[in-house]
XYZ file of C-alpha atoms in Angstrom:
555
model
C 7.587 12.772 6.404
C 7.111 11.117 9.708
C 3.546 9.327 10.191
C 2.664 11.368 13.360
C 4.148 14.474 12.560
C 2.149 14.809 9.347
C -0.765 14.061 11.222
C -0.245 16.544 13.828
C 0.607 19.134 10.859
C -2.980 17.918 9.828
C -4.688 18.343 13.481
C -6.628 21.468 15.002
C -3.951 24.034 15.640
C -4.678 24.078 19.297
C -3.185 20.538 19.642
C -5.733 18.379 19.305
C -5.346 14.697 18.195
C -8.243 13.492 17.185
C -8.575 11.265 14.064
C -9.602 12.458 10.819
C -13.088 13.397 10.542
C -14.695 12.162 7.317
C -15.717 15.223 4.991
C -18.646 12.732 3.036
C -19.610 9.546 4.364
C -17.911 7.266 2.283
C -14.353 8.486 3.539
C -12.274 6.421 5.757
C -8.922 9.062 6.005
C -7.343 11.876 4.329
C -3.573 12.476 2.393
C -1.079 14.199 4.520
C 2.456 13.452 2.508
C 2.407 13.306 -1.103
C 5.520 11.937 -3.526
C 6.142 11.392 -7.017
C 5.013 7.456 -6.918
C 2.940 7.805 -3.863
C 1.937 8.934 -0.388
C 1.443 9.268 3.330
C -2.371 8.557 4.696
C -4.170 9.339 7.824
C -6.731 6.394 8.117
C -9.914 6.271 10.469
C -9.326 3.558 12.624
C -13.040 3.041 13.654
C -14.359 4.618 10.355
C -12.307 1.301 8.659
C -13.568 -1.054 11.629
C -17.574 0.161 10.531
C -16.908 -1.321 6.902
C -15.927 -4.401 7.887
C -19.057 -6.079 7.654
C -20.195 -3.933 4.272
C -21.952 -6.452 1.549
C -19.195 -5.564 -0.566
C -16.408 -7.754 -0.117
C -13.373 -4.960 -1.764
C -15.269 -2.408 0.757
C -15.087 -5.017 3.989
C -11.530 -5.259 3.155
C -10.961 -1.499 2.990
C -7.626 -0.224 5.029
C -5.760 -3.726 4.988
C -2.583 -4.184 3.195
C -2.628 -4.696 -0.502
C -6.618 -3.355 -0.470
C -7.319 -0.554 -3.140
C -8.498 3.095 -2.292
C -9.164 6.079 -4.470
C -9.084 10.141 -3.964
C -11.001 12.674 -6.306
C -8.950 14.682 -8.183
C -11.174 16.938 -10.373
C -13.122 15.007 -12.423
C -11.221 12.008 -11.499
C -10.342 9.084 -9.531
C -6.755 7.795 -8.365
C -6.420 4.606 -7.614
C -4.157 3.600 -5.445
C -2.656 0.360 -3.216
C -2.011 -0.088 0.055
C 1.595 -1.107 0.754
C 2.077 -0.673 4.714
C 0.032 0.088 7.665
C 1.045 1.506 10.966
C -0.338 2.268 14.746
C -0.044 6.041 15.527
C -1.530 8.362 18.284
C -1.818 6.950 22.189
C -5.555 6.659 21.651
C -4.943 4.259 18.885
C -7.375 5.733 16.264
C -5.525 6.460 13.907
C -3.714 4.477 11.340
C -0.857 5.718 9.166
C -0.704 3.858 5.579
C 1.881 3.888 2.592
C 0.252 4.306 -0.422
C 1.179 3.084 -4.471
C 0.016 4.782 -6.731
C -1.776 2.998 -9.851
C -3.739 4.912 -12.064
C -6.875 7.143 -12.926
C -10.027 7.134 -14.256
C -12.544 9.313 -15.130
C -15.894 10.149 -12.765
C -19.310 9.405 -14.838
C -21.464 12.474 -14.816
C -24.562 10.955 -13.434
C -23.586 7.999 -11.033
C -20.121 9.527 -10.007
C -18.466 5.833 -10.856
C -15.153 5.158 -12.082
C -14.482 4.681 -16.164
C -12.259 4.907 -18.366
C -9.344 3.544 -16.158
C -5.724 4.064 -17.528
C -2.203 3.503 -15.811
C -0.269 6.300 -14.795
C -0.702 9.794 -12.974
C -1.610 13.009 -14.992
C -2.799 14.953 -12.503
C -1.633 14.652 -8.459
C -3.932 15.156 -5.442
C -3.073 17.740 -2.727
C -2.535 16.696 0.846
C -6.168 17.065 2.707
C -7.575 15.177 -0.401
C -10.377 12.408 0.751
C -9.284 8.745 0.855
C -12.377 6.664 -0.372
C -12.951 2.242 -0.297
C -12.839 0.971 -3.790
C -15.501 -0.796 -4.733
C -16.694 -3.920 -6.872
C -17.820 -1.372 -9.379
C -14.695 0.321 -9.800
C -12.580 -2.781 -10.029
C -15.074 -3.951 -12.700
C -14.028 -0.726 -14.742
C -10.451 -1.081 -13.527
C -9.769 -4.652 -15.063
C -12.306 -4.081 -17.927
C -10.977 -5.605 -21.216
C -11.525 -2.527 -23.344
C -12.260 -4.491 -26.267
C -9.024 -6.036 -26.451
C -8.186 -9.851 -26.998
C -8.041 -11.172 -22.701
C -8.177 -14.690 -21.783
C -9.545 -15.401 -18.269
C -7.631 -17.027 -15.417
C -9.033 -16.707 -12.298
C -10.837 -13.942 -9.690
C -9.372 -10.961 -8.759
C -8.791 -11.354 -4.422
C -10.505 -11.018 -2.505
C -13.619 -11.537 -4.631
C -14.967 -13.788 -6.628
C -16.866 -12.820 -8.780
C -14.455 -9.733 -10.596
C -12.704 -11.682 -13.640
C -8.852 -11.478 -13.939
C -7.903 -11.336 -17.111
C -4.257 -11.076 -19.220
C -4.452 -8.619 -21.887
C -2.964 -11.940 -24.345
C -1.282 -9.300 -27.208
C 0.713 -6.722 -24.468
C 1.494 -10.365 -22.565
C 2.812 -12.079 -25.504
C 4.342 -8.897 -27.356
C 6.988 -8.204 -24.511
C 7.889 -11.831 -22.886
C 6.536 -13.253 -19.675
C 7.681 -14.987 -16.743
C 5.785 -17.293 -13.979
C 7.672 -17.867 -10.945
C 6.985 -19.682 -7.757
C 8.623 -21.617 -5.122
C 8.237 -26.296 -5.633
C 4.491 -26.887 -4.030
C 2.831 -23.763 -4.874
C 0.543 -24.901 -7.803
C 2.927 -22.947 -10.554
C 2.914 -26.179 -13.432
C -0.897 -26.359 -13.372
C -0.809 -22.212 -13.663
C 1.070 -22.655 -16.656
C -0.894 -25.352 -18.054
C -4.037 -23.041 -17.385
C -2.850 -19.945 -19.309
C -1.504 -22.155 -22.065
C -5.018 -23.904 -22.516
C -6.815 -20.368 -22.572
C -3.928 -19.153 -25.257
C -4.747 -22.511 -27.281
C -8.272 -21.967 -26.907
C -8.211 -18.265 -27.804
C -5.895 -19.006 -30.477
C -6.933 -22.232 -32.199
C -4.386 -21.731 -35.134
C -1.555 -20.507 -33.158
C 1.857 -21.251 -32.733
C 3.582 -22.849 -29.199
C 7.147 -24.353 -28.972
C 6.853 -25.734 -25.342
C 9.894 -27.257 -23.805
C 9.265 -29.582 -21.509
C 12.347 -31.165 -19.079
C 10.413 -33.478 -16.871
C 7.440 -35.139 -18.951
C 4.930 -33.542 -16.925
C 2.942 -31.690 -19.708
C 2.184 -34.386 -22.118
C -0.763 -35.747 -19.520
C -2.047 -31.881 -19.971
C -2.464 -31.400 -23.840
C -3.150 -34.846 -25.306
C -6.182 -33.403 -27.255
C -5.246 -30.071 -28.297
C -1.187 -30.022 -28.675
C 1.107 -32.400 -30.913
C 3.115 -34.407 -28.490
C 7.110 -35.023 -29.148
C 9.886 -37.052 -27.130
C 13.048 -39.258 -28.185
C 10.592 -42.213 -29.743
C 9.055 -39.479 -32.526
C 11.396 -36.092 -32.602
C 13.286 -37.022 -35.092
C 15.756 -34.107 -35.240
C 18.394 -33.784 -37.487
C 21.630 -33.871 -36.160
C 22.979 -31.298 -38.798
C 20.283 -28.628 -38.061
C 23.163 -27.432 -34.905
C 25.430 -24.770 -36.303
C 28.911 -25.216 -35.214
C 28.923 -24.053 -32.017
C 26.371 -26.605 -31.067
C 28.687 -29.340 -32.959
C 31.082 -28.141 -30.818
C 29.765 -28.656 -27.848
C 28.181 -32.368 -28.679
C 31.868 -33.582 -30.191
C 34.909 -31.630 -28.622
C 35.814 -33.309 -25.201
C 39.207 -31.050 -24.339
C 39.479 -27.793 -22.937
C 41.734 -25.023 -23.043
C 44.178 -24.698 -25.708
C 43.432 -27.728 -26.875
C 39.891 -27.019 -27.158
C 40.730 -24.213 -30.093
C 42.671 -26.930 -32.208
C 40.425 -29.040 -32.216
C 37.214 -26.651 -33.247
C 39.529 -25.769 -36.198
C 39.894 -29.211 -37.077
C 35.951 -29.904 -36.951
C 35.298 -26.644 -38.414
C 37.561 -27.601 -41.420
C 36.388 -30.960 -41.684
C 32.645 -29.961 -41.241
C 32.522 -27.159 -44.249
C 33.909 -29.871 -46.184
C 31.351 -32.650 -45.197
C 28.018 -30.084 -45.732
C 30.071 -29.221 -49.403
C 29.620 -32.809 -51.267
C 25.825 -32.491 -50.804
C 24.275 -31.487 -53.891
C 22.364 -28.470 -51.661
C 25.391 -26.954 -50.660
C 26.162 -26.396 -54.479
C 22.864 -23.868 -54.550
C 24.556 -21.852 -51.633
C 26.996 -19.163 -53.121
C 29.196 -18.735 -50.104
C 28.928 -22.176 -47.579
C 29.428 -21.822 -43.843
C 29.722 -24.039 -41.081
C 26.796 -22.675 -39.883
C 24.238 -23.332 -42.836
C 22.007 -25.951 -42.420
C 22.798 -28.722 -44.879
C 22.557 -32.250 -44.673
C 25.710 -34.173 -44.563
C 26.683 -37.675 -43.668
C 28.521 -38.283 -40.130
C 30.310 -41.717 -42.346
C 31.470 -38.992 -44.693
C 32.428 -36.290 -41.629
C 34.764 -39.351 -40.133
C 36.049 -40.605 -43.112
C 37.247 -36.866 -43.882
C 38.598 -36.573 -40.512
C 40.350 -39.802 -41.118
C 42.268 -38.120 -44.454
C 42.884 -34.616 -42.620
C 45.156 -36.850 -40.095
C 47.170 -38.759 -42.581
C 47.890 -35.781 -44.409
C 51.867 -34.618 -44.507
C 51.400 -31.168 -43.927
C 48.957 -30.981 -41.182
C 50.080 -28.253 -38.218
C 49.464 -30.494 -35.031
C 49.676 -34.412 -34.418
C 47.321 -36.648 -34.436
C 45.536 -36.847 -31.186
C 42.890 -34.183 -32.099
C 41.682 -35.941 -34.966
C 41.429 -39.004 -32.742
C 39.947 -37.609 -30.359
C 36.844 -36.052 -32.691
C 36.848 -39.201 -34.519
C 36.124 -41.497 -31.612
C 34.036 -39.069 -29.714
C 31.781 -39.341 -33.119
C 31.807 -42.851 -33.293
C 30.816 -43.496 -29.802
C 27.730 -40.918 -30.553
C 26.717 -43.445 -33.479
C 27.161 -46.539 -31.384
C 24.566 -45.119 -28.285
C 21.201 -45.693 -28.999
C 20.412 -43.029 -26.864
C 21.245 -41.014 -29.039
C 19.549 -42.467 -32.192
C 16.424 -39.650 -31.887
C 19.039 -37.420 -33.190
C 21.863 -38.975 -34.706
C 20.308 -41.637 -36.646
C 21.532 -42.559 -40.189
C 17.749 -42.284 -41.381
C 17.823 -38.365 -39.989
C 20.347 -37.732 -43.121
C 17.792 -36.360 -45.997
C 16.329 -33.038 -46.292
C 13.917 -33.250 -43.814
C 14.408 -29.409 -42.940
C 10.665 -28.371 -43.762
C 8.871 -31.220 -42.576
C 10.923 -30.593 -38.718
C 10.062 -26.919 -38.778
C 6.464 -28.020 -39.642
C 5.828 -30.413 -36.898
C 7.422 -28.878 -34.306
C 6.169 -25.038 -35.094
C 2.332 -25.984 -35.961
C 2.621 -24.614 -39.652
C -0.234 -25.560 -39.849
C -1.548 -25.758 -36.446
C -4.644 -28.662 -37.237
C -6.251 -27.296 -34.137
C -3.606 -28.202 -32.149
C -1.021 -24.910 -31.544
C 0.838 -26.753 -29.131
C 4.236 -28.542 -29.447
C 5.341 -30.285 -26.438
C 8.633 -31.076 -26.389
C 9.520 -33.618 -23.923
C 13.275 -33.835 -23.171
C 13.050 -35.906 -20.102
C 14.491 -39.256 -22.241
C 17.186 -37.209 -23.701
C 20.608 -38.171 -22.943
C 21.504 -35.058 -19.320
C 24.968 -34.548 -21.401
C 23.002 -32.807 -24.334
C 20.135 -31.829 -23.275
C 20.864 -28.000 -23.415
C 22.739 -29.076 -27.092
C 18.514 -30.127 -27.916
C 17.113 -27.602 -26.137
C 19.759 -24.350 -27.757
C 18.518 -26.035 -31.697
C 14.778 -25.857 -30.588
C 14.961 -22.202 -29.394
C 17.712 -21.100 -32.074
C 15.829 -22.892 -35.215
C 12.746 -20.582 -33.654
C 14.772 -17.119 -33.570
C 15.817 -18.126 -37.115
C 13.068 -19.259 -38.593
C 11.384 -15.496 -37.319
C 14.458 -13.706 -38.767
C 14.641 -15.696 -41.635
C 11.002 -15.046 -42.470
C 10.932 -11.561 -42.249
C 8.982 -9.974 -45.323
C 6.932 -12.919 -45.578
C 3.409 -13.623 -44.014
C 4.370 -13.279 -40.167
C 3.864 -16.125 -37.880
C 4.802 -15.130 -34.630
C 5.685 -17.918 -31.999
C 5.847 -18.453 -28.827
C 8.733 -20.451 -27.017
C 7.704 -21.581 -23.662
C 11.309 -22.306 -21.507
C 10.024 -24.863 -18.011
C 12.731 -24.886 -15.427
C 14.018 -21.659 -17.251
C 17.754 -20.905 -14.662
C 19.045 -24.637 -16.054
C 19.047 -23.218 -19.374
C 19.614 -19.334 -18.264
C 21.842 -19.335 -15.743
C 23.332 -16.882 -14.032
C 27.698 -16.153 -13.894
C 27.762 -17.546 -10.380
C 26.300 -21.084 -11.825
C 27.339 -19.791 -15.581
C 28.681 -23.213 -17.947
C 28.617 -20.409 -21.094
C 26.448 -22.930 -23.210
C 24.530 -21.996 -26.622
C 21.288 -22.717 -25.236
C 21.984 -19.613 -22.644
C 23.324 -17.338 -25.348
C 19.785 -17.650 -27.424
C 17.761 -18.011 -25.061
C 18.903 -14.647 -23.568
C 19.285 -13.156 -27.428
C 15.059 -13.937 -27.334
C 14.614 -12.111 -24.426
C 16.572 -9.331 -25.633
C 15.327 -9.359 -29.247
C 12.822 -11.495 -29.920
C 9.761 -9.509 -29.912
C 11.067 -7.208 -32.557
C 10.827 -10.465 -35.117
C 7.873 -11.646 -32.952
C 9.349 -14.471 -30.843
C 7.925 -14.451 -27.661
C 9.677 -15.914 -24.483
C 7.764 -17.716 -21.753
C 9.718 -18.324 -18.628
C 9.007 -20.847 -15.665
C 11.299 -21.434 -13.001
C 10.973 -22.030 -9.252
C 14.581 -19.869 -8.821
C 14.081 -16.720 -10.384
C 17.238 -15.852 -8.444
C 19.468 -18.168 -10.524
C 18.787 -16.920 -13.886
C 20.904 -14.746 -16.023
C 20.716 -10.772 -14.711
C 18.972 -8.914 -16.962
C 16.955 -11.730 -18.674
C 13.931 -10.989 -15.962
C 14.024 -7.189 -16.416
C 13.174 -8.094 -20.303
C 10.278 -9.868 -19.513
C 7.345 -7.366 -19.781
C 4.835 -9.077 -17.240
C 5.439 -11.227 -14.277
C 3.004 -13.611 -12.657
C 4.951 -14.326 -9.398
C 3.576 -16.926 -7.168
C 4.329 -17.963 -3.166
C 8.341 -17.892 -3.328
C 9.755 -18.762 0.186
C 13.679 -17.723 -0.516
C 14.348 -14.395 0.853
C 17.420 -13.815 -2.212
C 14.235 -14.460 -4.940
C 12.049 -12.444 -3.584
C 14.661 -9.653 -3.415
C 15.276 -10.489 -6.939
C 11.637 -10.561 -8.212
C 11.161 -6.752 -6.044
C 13.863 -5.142 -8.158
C 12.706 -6.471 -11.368
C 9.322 -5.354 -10.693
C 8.010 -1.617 -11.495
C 7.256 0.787 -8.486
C 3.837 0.386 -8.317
C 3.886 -2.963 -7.494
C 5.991 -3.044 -4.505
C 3.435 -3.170 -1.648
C 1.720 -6.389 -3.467
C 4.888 -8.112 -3.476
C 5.226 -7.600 0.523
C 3.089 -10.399 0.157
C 4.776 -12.708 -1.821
C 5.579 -15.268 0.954
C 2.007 -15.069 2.311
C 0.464 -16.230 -1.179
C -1.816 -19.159 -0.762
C -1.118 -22.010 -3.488
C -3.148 -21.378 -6.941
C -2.425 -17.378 -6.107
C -0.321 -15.319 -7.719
C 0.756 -11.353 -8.076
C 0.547 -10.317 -11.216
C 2.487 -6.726 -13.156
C 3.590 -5.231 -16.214
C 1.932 -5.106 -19.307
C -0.365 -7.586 -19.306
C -2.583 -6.525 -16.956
C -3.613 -2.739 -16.625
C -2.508 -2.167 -12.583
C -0.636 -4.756 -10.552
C -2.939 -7.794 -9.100
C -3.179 -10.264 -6.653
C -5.058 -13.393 -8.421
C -6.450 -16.964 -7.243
C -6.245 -18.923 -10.736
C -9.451 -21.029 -11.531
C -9.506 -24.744 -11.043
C -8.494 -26.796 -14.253
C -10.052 -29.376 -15.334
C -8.481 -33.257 -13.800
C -7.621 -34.551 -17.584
C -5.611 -31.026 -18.624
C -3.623 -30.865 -15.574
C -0.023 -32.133 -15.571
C 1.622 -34.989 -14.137
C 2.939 -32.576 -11.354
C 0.903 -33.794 -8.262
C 2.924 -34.647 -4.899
C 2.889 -38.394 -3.868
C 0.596 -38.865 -1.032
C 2.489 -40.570 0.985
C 0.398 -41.349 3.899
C -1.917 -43.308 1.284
C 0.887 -45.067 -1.002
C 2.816 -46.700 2.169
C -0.506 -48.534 3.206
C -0.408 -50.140 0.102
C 1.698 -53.830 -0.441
C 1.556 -56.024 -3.099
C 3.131 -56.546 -6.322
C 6.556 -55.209 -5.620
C 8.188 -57.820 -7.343
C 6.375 -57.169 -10.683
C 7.190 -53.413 -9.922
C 11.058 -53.900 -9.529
C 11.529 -56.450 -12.956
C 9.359 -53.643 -14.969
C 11.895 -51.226 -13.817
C 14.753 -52.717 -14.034
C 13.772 -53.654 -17.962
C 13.120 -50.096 -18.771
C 16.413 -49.117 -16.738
C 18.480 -51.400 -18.674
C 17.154 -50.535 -22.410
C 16.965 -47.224 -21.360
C 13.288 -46.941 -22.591
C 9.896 -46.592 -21.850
């Protein structure tokens, strides 16, 4: 219904305009359109202008855009948001407002306050119904824990003194994703919930993957701290499509000869360890240790044979492309002749916190790792998790939760698609995961870019400042009704804010994150320039240091 028209339904019937006249003295407008997810609202220009200096900072902010109000409705309250506000009338006193609705919650008998706050709509006002300020009181009740397990991460705006919290199990239990444009304070937001989750859960267990080195600076007390110098992972923990991708150079038609070659060669390989002799039926994909001298050497007798289908180019070709992985000592973290024993238990150990010793935290930093297979590392790490949880059904459950930074290189979407593994389980996780209780963090700056679908799966999202109009579009739809007028604000957040929905929290929220301590933020901060280009001195030192660590490819 049209703003002005619903209002005049609303005025005196012999044509007067005048604005809404407040039934109790608390009300700043009444309900004149009413829909399934929300309404039309009459507002009190001068009524909302009067609160503006009110001791209660949610009450000053009354009739702006994103504010809270609430209408009886029997023995209840609604709450509900304030997506849009709009000028009506020639006299300009009145204001016509879009509201969300968010929830209800039950009046106490003897003060008349909100409790007992739940998400959803039972019961729908009528049009003519009140439109009250929310208060501090009734945000208090709104974001109350309820007795369940919360950890704290900042104020709820435009206070500061209500507590946001993340309800950690409904969080956890259905993925999450934090979003937010280069600048915007989004790695130190994720180092803050992380420390919370470590503190909360001392014993836990937290696969972080790290692509830039930034994180280590953050959890040097309470996580366990891995790069190329001490991962140490095997290089016959990757099934075969992951062998495939580290060892097959051709494409096409080509490319299928060749996999059946490896694939051949491989079974064979895993089959003269004495482990493979306890597995009934061997595949290429079973974890065994096997010897990359032996995996050539087979390779090598496959092409002299008389009877083989094709020539011998493919066999070259996967025999050299081996050897020159043994020669690079970049590659040594993982395909190191010491990594050949059954160190299967002792990986999943480290690397899962099993147990924790008070550190929950892997960090996982892939910055060293050779670019070519850094999505090879990154699909074992997240695979070897969705394994391990299926693997381990029946037994004790130890659910775990695989943190993905810079999550659209790993995820992305057709248009930038390169069909690798680490895509395929990472977006198996977010489809799957929680029922084996694997639960999928997301970061990423370009929420845009990441698979379709694999947003929609993740139950709450903590969306920070994003300046490109195609990700905010692309954050709106994955978002649920209720929180569409908060995300009008999306490209007005301040840095360290966020907006908040889903499952996590009980009604969408706009939230300024508390400050973190210097020595657990990461090593994310922006040069200053202004400072660093008044500086001289010791360039030459600077450029011989670098070029040494260039050349050995080291640190």
């Amino acid at each position: 219904m049209d703003a002005s028209r619903a209002f005049d339904h609303e005025s005196d019937q012999d044509g007067h305009s005048d604005a809404p006249r407040a039934r109790s003295s608390d009300s700043i407008g009444i309900l004149v359109d009413i829909a399934g997810s929300g309404g039309l609202a009459i507002l009190d220009r001068a009524r909302i202008l009067a609160l503006s200096g009110h001791s209660d900072t949610l009450v000053a902010h009354s009739g702006s855009v994103g504010s809270q109000v609430k209408l009886r409705v029997g023995s209840s309250w609604l709450i509900a948001t304030i997506r849009s506000l709009k000028l009506i009338g020639e006299d300009g006193a009145r204001i016509s407002a879009l509201l969300d609705f968010l929830g209800e919650g039950d009046e106490e008998q003897l003060t008349g306050k909100l409790c007992r706050f739940r998400r959803g709509v039972t019961r729908y006002p009528v049009p003519g119904c009140e439109i009250h300020p929310v208060t501090s009181a009734d945000l208090n009740q709104v974001y109350a824990a309820d007795g369940r397990a919360t950890i704290g991460i900042g104020t709820v705006y435009p206070t500061s003194d209500i507590p946001a919290s993340l309800y950690i199990d409904a969080m956890l239990g259905k993925h999450f994703a934090l979003l937010g444009s280069t600048g915007t304070g989004k790695s130190t937001a994720a180092a803050l919930i992380l420390h919370r989750i470590c503190a909360l859960a001392p014993q836990g267990h937290i696969v972080m993957i790290d692509p830039h080195g930034e994180y280590a600076a953050a959890f040097g007390t309470n996580g366990a701290l891995y790069d190329v110098s001490n991962l140490q992972m095997p290089y016959w923990l990757m099934n075969f499509e992951e062998h495939c991708e580290v060892f097959l150079t051709s494409e096409g038609s080509a490319r299928q000869v060749d996999a059946d070659i490896l694939a051949r060669c491989l079974l064979m390989a895993k089959a003269k360890n004495r482990l493979a002799q306890e597995v009934p039926k061997l595949t290429v994909d079973a974890p065994i240790p096997y010897l990359l001298s032996d995996l050539t050497n087979i390779i090598t007798n496959e092409m002299g044979r008389m009877d083989k289908a094709t020539d011998t180019a493919p066999y070259l070709r996967l025999k050299g492309k081996i050897d020159e992985i043994k020669a690079d000592p970049r590659y040594a973290f993982m395909f190191s002749g010491m990594l050949v024993g059954d160190t299967m238990a002792n990986f999943m150990s480290r690397i899962f916190r099993l147990p924790g010793d008070g550190k929950p935290i892997s960090i996982i930093d892939v910055s060293g790792v050779p670019s070519e297979i850094t999505s090879v590392v990154v699909a074992v790490l997240s695979r070897m998790v969705f394994d391990f949880a299926i693997w381990s059904r029946g037994s004790a459950q130890h659910p775990i939760l695989l943190v993905c930074e810079e999550a659209h290189r790993y995820i992305p979407n057709e248009r930038n698609a390169d069909r690798s593994a680490v895509g395929r389980i990472l977006s198996r996780i977010a489809k799957e995961g929680r029922k084996y209780g694997v639960s999928l963090g997301l970061i990423t700056q370009r929420p845009s870019d990441l698979a379709e679908g694999v947003l929609s799966q993740c139950g709450t999202i903590l969306s920070m400042r994003l300046n490109n109009d195609r990700d905010q579009a692309y954050v709106r739809g994955a978002m649920p009704e209720g929180a569409r007028g908060f995300l009008d604000a999306l490209p007005a957040l301040r840095n360290r804010e966020c907006i908040i929905c889903g499952e996590g929290v009980a009604t969408p929220i706009r939230v300024a994150f508390d400050t973190l301590d210097e020595d657990k933020r990461p090593a994310s901060d922006d040069p200053v320039f202004s400072e660093l280009w008044s500086r001289t001195g010791g360039e030459e030192g600077v450029i011989a240091e670098t070029i040494r660590r260039w050349r050995t490819q080291g640190r």
